[in-house]
Amino acid sequence: MEPLNVEHAGRTLRGVLHLPHPNPAPAPAVILCHGLGGNRIGGGNDFVVLSRLLSAQGFACYRFDFAAFGESDGDPLDFSVSDQVSQLKAVIAGLERNRAIAPDRISVLGYSMGALVAVLASGDRPLRSLALWAPAGGPLNLPFWEGGPFRDQIREHGRADYNGVAFGDAFIDDLYGIDQFAAARRHEGPVLLAGGTEDGLMRAELIDPYREVWGDRLEQHWIEGMDHGFGSLANRDSMFEVTAAFLSRTA
């Protein structure tokens, strides 16, 4: 495990690279993208545990903080999904230049907002495979963002507060220009889509268009009773197992 930062738009994105030992350089790589308000550690240390699991199976694994989250530079008021997509593409480009990594064998795993970002990035850059945990709905969730108190909070306080996560108009305004399903059509590799049966982000209107786009290239995994978070070590281990097996077959 070694620090590996990426410079993007005048900001330092701070991250950590796990290399397999022994390292079969160049190794296939997996980039981990956290969700809204998250960081490269993951809730309950999940991203660290997963990175160690994947590196033990021969993968290079890179986890990083998006700008304005974790230890990366950036202003929360500048946060938007499109900016995170641009950051992820910079991370991919950096790993492609890393001699320890096979540039044509880079996959992305994203959780929630990070999964939405992964889909959007895959429309612009070839990726070996995608592993998506409960992808956020992007523009399909606009009624929630516009219907809540967030615009009023921004006008009154200069920022909105969503469960302790600050953001500005840039985040909501950006959602209008996003089309994750158009981006999905440009991704040609295999996809894992996984989540809980009780997770609102796994509802049909958000998931069915992916099924239509990816067809037989899409693998699905549902964990009975699980909500948006793992909720238990058993659920976490089940998600890790199916994800690692998918990446081993496809990366």
mmCIF file of C-alpha atoms in Angstrom:
data_model
loop_
_atom_site.group_PDB
_atom_site.id
_atom_site.type_symbol
_atom_site.label_atom_id
_atom_site.label_comp_id
_atom_site.label_asym_id
_atom_site.label_seq_id
_atom_site.Cartn_x
_atom_site.Cartn_y
_atom_site.Cartn_z
ATOM 1 C CA MET A 1 0.000 0.000 0.000
ATOM 2 C CA GLU A 2 1.461 3.350 -1.024
ATOM 3 C CA PRO A 3 0.194 6.943 -1.328
ATOM 4 C CA LEU A 4 -0.599 7.988 -4.882
ATOM 5 C CA ASN A 5 -2.077 11.422 -5.549
ATOM 6 C CA VAL A 6 -3.538 12.832 -8.757
ATOM 7 C CA GLU A 7 -3.553 16.497 -9.736
ATOM 8 C CA HIS A 8 -6.777 17.777 -11.270
ATOM 9 C CA ALA A 9 -7.884 21.355 -12.016
ATOM 10 C CA GLY A 10 -5.528 22.852 -9.456
ATOM 11 C CA ARG A 11 -6.524 20.359 -6.748
ATOM 12 C CA THR A 12 -4.761 17.369 -5.273
ATOM 13 C CA LEU A 13 -6.866 14.219 -5.182
ATOM 14 C CA ARG A 14 -5.382 12.049 -2.463
ATOM 15 C CA GLY A 15 -5.402 8.310 -2.799
ATOM 16 C CA VAL A 16 -3.757 5.008 -1.981
ATOM 17 C CA LEU A 17 -2.613 2.256 -4.345
ATOM 18 C CA HIS A 18 -2.626 -1.375 -3.214
ATOM 19 C CA LEU A 19 -0.365 -3.590 -5.327
ATOM 20 C CA PRO A 20 -0.502 -7.378 -5.327
ATOM 21 C CA HIS A 21 2.391 -9.252 -3.744
ATOM 22 C CA PRO A 22 4.072 -10.752 -5.547
ATOM 23 C CA ASN A 23 3.166 -8.165 -8.175
ATOM 24 C CA PRO A 24 2.529 -9.752 -11.602
ATOM 25 C CA ALA A 25 3.344 -6.429 -13.242
ATOM 26 C CA PRO A 26 1.654 -5.122 -15.165
ATOM 27 C CA ALA A 27 -1.400 -6.053 -13.075
ATOM 28 C CA PRO A 28 -5.097 -5.551 -13.765
ATOM 29 C CA ALA A 29 -6.440 -2.617 -11.759
ATOM 30 C CA VAL A 30 -9.679 -1.688 -10.017
ATOM 31 C CA ILE A 31 -10.525 1.912 -9.074
ATOM 32 C CA LEU A 32 -12.899 2.382 -6.124
ATOM 33 C CA CYS A 33 -15.293 5.363 -6.201
ATOM 34 C CA HIS A 34 -17.034 6.344 -2.974
ATOM 35 C CA GLY A 35 -20.514 7.807 -2.709
ATOM 36 C CA LEU A 36 -21.873 11.204 -1.675
ATOM 37 C CA GLY A 37 -20.236 12.311 1.564
ATOM 38 C CA GLY A 38 -17.963 9.268 1.630
ATOM 39 C CA ASN A 39 -14.218 8.851 1.333
ATOM 40 C CA ARG A 40 -11.565 6.369 0.278
ATOM 41 C CA ILE A 41 -11.778 4.482 3.601
ATOM 42 C CA GLY A 42 -15.429 3.578 3.164
ATOM 43 C CA GLY A 43 -18.016 3.169 5.874
ATOM 44 C CA GLY A 44 -16.827 0.637 8.406
ATOM 45 C CA ASN A 45 -13.422 0.524 6.685
ATOM 46 C CA ASP A 46 -15.067 -1.307 3.788
ATOM 47 C CA PHE A 47 -12.917 0.041 0.954
ATOM 48 C CA VAL A 48 -9.743 -0.814 2.842
ATOM 49 C CA VAL A 49 -10.895 -4.365 3.476
ATOM 50 C CA LEU A 50 -12.008 -4.790 -0.128
ATOM 51 C CA SER A 51 -8.732 -3.398 -1.486
ATOM 52 C CA ARG A 52 -6.746 -5.880 0.581
ATOM 53 C CA LEU A 53 -8.995 -8.705 -0.593
ATOM 54 C CA LEU A 54 -8.594 -7.753 -4.250
ATOM 55 C CA SER A 55 -4.839 -7.194 -4.034
ATOM 56 C CA ALA A 56 -4.492 -10.662 -2.493
ATOM 57 C CA GLN A 57 -6.206 -11.967 -5.639
ATOM 58 C CA GLY A 58 -3.746 -10.276 -8.004
ATOM 59 C CA PHE A 59 -5.330 -6.866 -8.585
ATOM 60 C CA ALA A 60 -3.868 -3.432 -8.193
ATOM 61 C CA CYS A 61 -6.533 -1.506 -6.305
ATOM 62 C CA TYR A 62 -6.723 2.294 -6.160
ATOM 63 C CA ARG A 63 -9.004 4.139 -3.746
ATOM 64 C CA PHE A 64 -9.123 7.918 -3.643
ATOM 65 C CA ASP A 65 -11.090 10.861 -2.262
ATOM 66 C CA PHE A 66 -13.083 12.932 -4.715
ATOM 67 C CA ALA A 67 -12.428 16.679 -4.479
ATOM 68 C CA ALA A 68 -13.941 18.297 -1.363
ATOM 69 C CA PHE A 69 -14.332 14.903 0.319
ATOM 70 C CA GLY A 70 -11.976 13.018 2.619
ATOM 71 C CA GLU A 71 -8.484 14.503 2.436
ATOM 72 C CA SER A 72 -8.638 15.818 -1.131
ATOM 73 C CA ASP A 73 -8.581 19.528 -1.929
ATOM 74 C CA GLY A 74 -11.677 21.352 -3.093
ATOM 75 C CA ASP A 75 -14.668 23.449 -2.116
ATOM 76 C CA PRO A 76 -17.942 21.583 -1.405
ATOM 77 C CA LEU A 77 -19.832 24.358 -3.226
ATOM 78 C CA ASP A 78 -18.049 23.355 -6.441
ATOM 79 C CA PHE A 79 -19.091 19.708 -6.106
ATOM 80 C CA SER A 80 -21.016 18.245 -9.047
ATOM 81 C CA VAL A 81 -21.371 14.836 -10.630
ATOM 82 C CA SER A 82 -19.828 16.060 -13.884
ATOM 83 C CA ASP A 83 -16.794 17.366 -12.022
ATOM 84 C CA GLN A 84 -16.398 13.989 -10.323
ATOM 85 C CA VAL A 85 -16.573 12.313 -13.737
ATOM 86 C CA SER A 86 -13.740 14.562 -14.892
ATOM 87 C CA GLN A 87 -11.750 13.640 -11.788
ATOM 88 C CA LEU A 88 -12.265 9.922 -12.369
ATOM 89 C CA LYS A 89 -11.076 10.249 -15.960
ATOM 90 C CA ALA A 90 -7.928 11.986 -14.684
ATOM 91 C CA VAL A 91 -7.383 9.112 -12.246
ATOM 92 C CA ILE A 92 -7.818 6.560 -15.048
ATOM 93 C CA ALA A 93 -5.324 8.430 -17.223
ATOM 94 C CA GLY A 94 -2.824 8.503 -14.362
ATOM 95 C CA LEU A 95 -3.102 4.769 -13.768
ATOM 96 C CA GLU A 96 -2.724 4.072 -17.469
ATOM 97 C CA ARG A 97 0.740 5.676 -17.230
ATOM 98 C CA ASN A 98 1.723 3.641 -14.169
ATOM 99 C CA ARG A 99 4.153 0.853 -15.124
ATOM 100 C CA ALA A 100 2.758 -1.449 -12.432
ATOM 101 C CA ILE A 101 -0.663 -1.469 -14.114
ATOM 102 C CA ALA A 102 -1.903 -2.980 -17.373
ATOM 103 C CA PRO A 103 -3.437 0.061 -19.102
ATOM 104 C CA ASP A 104 -5.968 -2.011 -21.041
ATOM 105 C CA ARG A 105 -7.176 -3.864 -17.928
ATOM 106 C CA ILE A 106 -8.613 -1.083 -15.768
ATOM 107 C CA SER A 107 -12.032 -1.583 -14.180
ATOM 108 C CA VAL A 108 -14.066 0.723 -11.951
ATOM 109 C CA LEU A 109 -16.156 -0.143 -8.913
ATOM 110 C CA GLY A 110 -18.514 2.536 -7.681
ATOM 111 C CA TYR A 111 -20.964 2.834 -4.813
ATOM 112 C CA SER A 112 -24.102 5.004 -5.045
ATOM 113 C CA MET A 113 -23.029 8.388 -6.437
ATOM 114 C CA GLY A 114 -19.662 6.819 -7.227
ATOM 115 C CA ALA A 115 -21.426 4.172 -9.332
ATOM 116 C CA LEU A 116 -23.239 6.876 -11.303
ATOM 117 C CA VAL A 117 -19.892 8.605 -11.873
ATOM 118 C CA ALA A 118 -18.383 5.304 -13.046
ATOM 119 C CA VAL A 119 -21.133 4.812 -15.638
ATOM 120 C CA LEU A 120 -20.737 8.348 -16.963
ATOM 121 C CA ALA A 121 -16.942 8.016 -17.204
ATOM 122 C CA SER A 122 -17.285 4.700 -19.025
ATOM 123 C CA GLY A 123 -19.097 6.516 -21.820
ATOM 124 C CA ASP A 124 -15.957 8.536 -22.566
ATOM 125 C CA ARG A 125 -13.095 6.130 -21.775
ATOM 126 C CA PRO A 126 -12.864 2.401 -22.523
ATOM 127 C CA LEU A 127 -12.965 0.369 -19.313
ATOM 128 C CA ARG A 128 -12.500 -3.369 -18.911
ATOM 129 C CA SER A 129 -15.558 -3.786 -16.679
ATOM 130 C CA LEU A 130 -17.877 -1.950 -14.285
ATOM 131 C CA ALA A 131 -19.008 -3.069 -10.838
ATOM 132 C CA LEU A 132 -21.916 -0.918 -9.672
ATOM 133 C CA TRP A 133 -23.287 -0.965 -6.155
ATOM 134 C CA ALA A 134 -26.734 0.698 -6.027
ATOM 135 C CA PRO A 135 -26.044 3.470 -8.558
ATOM 136 C CA ALA A 136 -27.574 6.868 -7.814
ATOM 137 C CA GLY A 137 -30.340 7.999 -10.152
ATOM 138 C CA GLY A 138 -28.846 11.316 -11.244
ATOM 139 C CA PRO A 139 -31.507 13.349 -13.086
ATOM 140 C CA LEU A 140 -34.183 10.810 -12.137
ATOM 141 C CA ASN A 141 -33.741 11.972 -8.534
ATOM 142 C CA LEU A 142 -34.249 15.659 -9.380
ATOM 143 C CA PRO A 143 -37.727 15.727 -7.773
ATOM 144 C CA PHE A 144 -36.041 14.922 -4.458
ATOM 145 C CA TRP A 145 -33.352 17.590 -4.785
ATOM 146 C CA GLU A 146 -35.674 20.274 -6.169
ATOM 147 C CA GLY A 147 -38.589 19.362 -3.919
ATOM 148 C CA GLY A 148 -36.628 19.449 -0.692
ATOM 149 C CA PRO A 149 -35.343 22.413 1.315
ATOM 150 C CA PHE A 150 -32.015 22.566 -0.466
ATOM 151 C CA ARG A 151 -32.519 25.557 -2.783
ATOM 152 C CA ASP A 152 -33.909 27.591 0.129
ATOM 153 C CA GLN A 153 -30.933 26.594 2.284
ATOM 154 C CA ILE A 154 -28.517 27.719 -0.428
ATOM 155 C CA ARG A 155 -30.279 31.078 -0.800
ATOM 156 C CA GLU A 156 -30.342 31.637 2.953
ATOM 157 C CA HIS A 157 -27.048 30.125 4.090
ATOM 158 C CA GLY A 158 -24.946 29.855 0.930
ATOM 159 C CA ARG A 159 -24.990 26.072 1.044
ATOM 160 C CA ALA A 160 -27.360 23.128 1.406
ATOM 161 C CA ASP A 161 -27.093 20.453 4.084
ATOM 162 C CA TYR A 162 -27.885 16.845 3.186
ATOM 163 C CA ASN A 163 -27.212 14.581 6.165
ATOM 164 C CA GLY A 164 -24.191 16.692 7.054
ATOM 165 C CA VAL A 165 -22.888 16.945 3.485
ATOM 166 C CA ALA A 166 -22.583 20.504 2.147
ATOM 167 C CA PHE A 167 -23.198 21.400 -1.490
ATOM 168 C CA GLY A 168 -24.327 24.328 -3.626
ATOM 169 C CA ASP A 169 -26.391 25.079 -6.710
ATOM 170 C CA ALA A 170 -23.663 23.542 -8.876
ATOM 171 C CA PHE A 171 -24.668 20.025 -7.827
ATOM 172 C CA ILE A 172 -28.389 20.364 -8.545
ATOM 173 C CA ASP A 173 -27.971 22.408 -11.737
ATOM 174 C CA ASP A 174 -25.530 19.855 -13.140
ATOM 175 C CA LEU A 175 -28.037 16.989 -12.843
ATOM 176 C CA TYR A 176 -30.171 18.439 -15.640
ATOM 177 C CA GLY A 177 -27.429 17.770 -18.205
ATOM 178 C CA ILE A 178 -26.677 14.186 -17.202
ATOM 179 C CA ASP A 179 -27.794 11.108 -19.157
ATOM 180 C CA GLN A 180 -26.320 7.991 -17.589
ATOM 181 C CA PHE A 181 -28.145 5.650 -19.950
ATOM 182 C CA ALA A 182 -26.669 7.320 -23.029
ATOM 183 C CA ALA A 183 -23.228 6.878 -21.455
ATOM 184 C CA ALA A 184 -24.065 3.263 -20.604
ATOM 185 C CA ARG A 185 -24.714 2.521 -24.268
ATOM 186 C CA ARG A 186 -21.112 3.455 -25.050
ATOM 187 C CA HIS A 187 -19.632 1.026 -22.504
ATOM 188 C CA GLU A 188 -18.871 -2.236 -24.288
ATOM 189 C CA GLY A 189 -17.625 -4.396 -21.426
ATOM 190 C CA PRO A 190 -19.330 -6.547 -18.790
ATOM 191 C CA VAL A 191 -21.188 -5.007 -15.857
ATOM 192 C CA LEU A 192 -22.122 -6.138 -12.362
ATOM 193 C CA LEU A 193 -25.086 -4.368 -10.773
ATOM 194 C CA ALA A 194 -25.608 -5.271 -7.135
ATOM 195 C CA GLY A 195 -27.612 -4.005 -4.191
ATOM 196 C CA GLY A 196 -30.236 -4.729 -1.579
ATOM 197 C CA THR A 197 -33.880 -5.588 -2.079
ATOM 198 C CA GLU A 198 -34.848 -2.774 0.340
ATOM 199 C CA ASP A 199 -32.700 -0.098 -1.308
ATOM 200 C CA GLY A 200 -34.701 2.687 -2.969
ATOM 201 C CA LEU A 201 -31.912 3.201 -5.501
ATOM 202 C CA MET A 202 -32.510 -0.324 -6.794
ATOM 203 C CA ARG A 203 -36.102 0.413 -7.826
ATOM 204 C CA ALA A 204 -37.223 -0.482 -11.329
ATOM 205 C CA GLU A 205 -37.265 3.004 -12.867
ATOM 206 C CA LEU A 206 -33.575 3.435 -12.035
ATOM 207 C CA ILE A 207 -32.441 -0.089 -12.919
ATOM 208 C CA ASP A 208 -34.565 -1.295 -15.845
ATOM 209 C CA PRO A 209 -32.951 1.063 -18.411
ATOM 210 C CA TYR A 210 -29.566 -0.475 -17.564
ATOM 211 C CA ARG A 211 -31.012 -3.932 -18.199
ATOM 212 C CA GLU A 212 -32.251 -2.794 -21.597
ATOM 213 C CA VAL A 213 -28.901 -1.219 -22.554
ATOM 214 C CA TRP A 214 -26.541 -3.956 -21.394
ATOM 215 C CA GLY A 215 -28.638 -7.071 -21.950
ATOM 216 C CA ASP A 216 -26.617 -10.264 -21.574
ATOM 217 C CA ARG A 217 -23.496 -8.318 -20.528
ATOM 218 C CA LEU A 218 -25.199 -7.379 -17.244
ATOM 219 C CA GLU A 219 -24.916 -9.571 -14.161
ATOM 220 C CA GLN A 220 -27.260 -8.803 -11.272
ATOM 221 C CA HIS A 221 -26.982 -9.653 -7.607
ATOM 222 C CA TRP A 222 -29.599 -8.851 -4.988
ATOM 223 C CA ILE A 223 -29.149 -9.239 -1.242
ATOM 224 C CA GLU A 224 -32.426 -9.971 0.493
ATOM 225 C CA GLY A 225 -33.427 -7.437 3.153
ATOM 226 C CA MET A 226 -30.430 -5.139 2.628
ATOM 227 C CA ASP A 227 -30.959 -1.370 2.403
ATOM 228 C CA HIS A 228 -28.549 1.188 0.933
ATOM 229 C CA GLY A 229 -25.849 0.310 3.470
ATOM 230 C CA PHE A 230 -24.584 -3.178 4.180
ATOM 231 C CA GLY A 231 -26.199 -3.322 7.602
ATOM 232 C CA SER A 232 -24.261 -6.443 8.610
ATOM 233 C CA LEU A 233 -20.941 -8.152 8.061
ATOM 234 C CA ALA A 234 -22.760 -11.025 6.358
ATOM 235 C CA ASN A 235 -24.187 -8.640 3.744
ATOM 236 C CA ARG A 236 -20.823 -6.975 3.292
ATOM 237 C CA ASP A 237 -19.029 -10.282 2.837
ATOM 238 C CA SER A 238 -21.657 -11.436 0.328
ATOM 239 C CA MET A 239 -21.193 -8.259 -1.712
ATOM 240 C CA PHE A 240 -17.403 -8.563 -1.572
ATOM 241 C CA GLU A 241 -17.538 -12.207 -2.652
ATOM 242 C CA VAL A 242 -19.741 -11.638 -5.685
ATOM 243 C CA THR A 243 -17.766 -8.529 -6.682
ATOM 244 C CA ALA A 244 -14.383 -10.233 -6.431
ATOM 245 C CA ALA A 245 -15.673 -13.226 -8.408
ATOM 246 C CA PHE A 246 -17.050 -10.921 -11.126
ATOM 247 C CA LEU A 247 -13.804 -8.975 -11.417
ATOM 248 C CA SER A 248 -11.749 -12.176 -11.527
ATOM 249 C CA ARG A 249 -13.799 -13.334 -14.517
ATOM 250 C CA THR A 250 -13.851 -10.053 -16.391
ATOM 251 C CA ALA A 251 -10.902 -7.801 -15.468
#
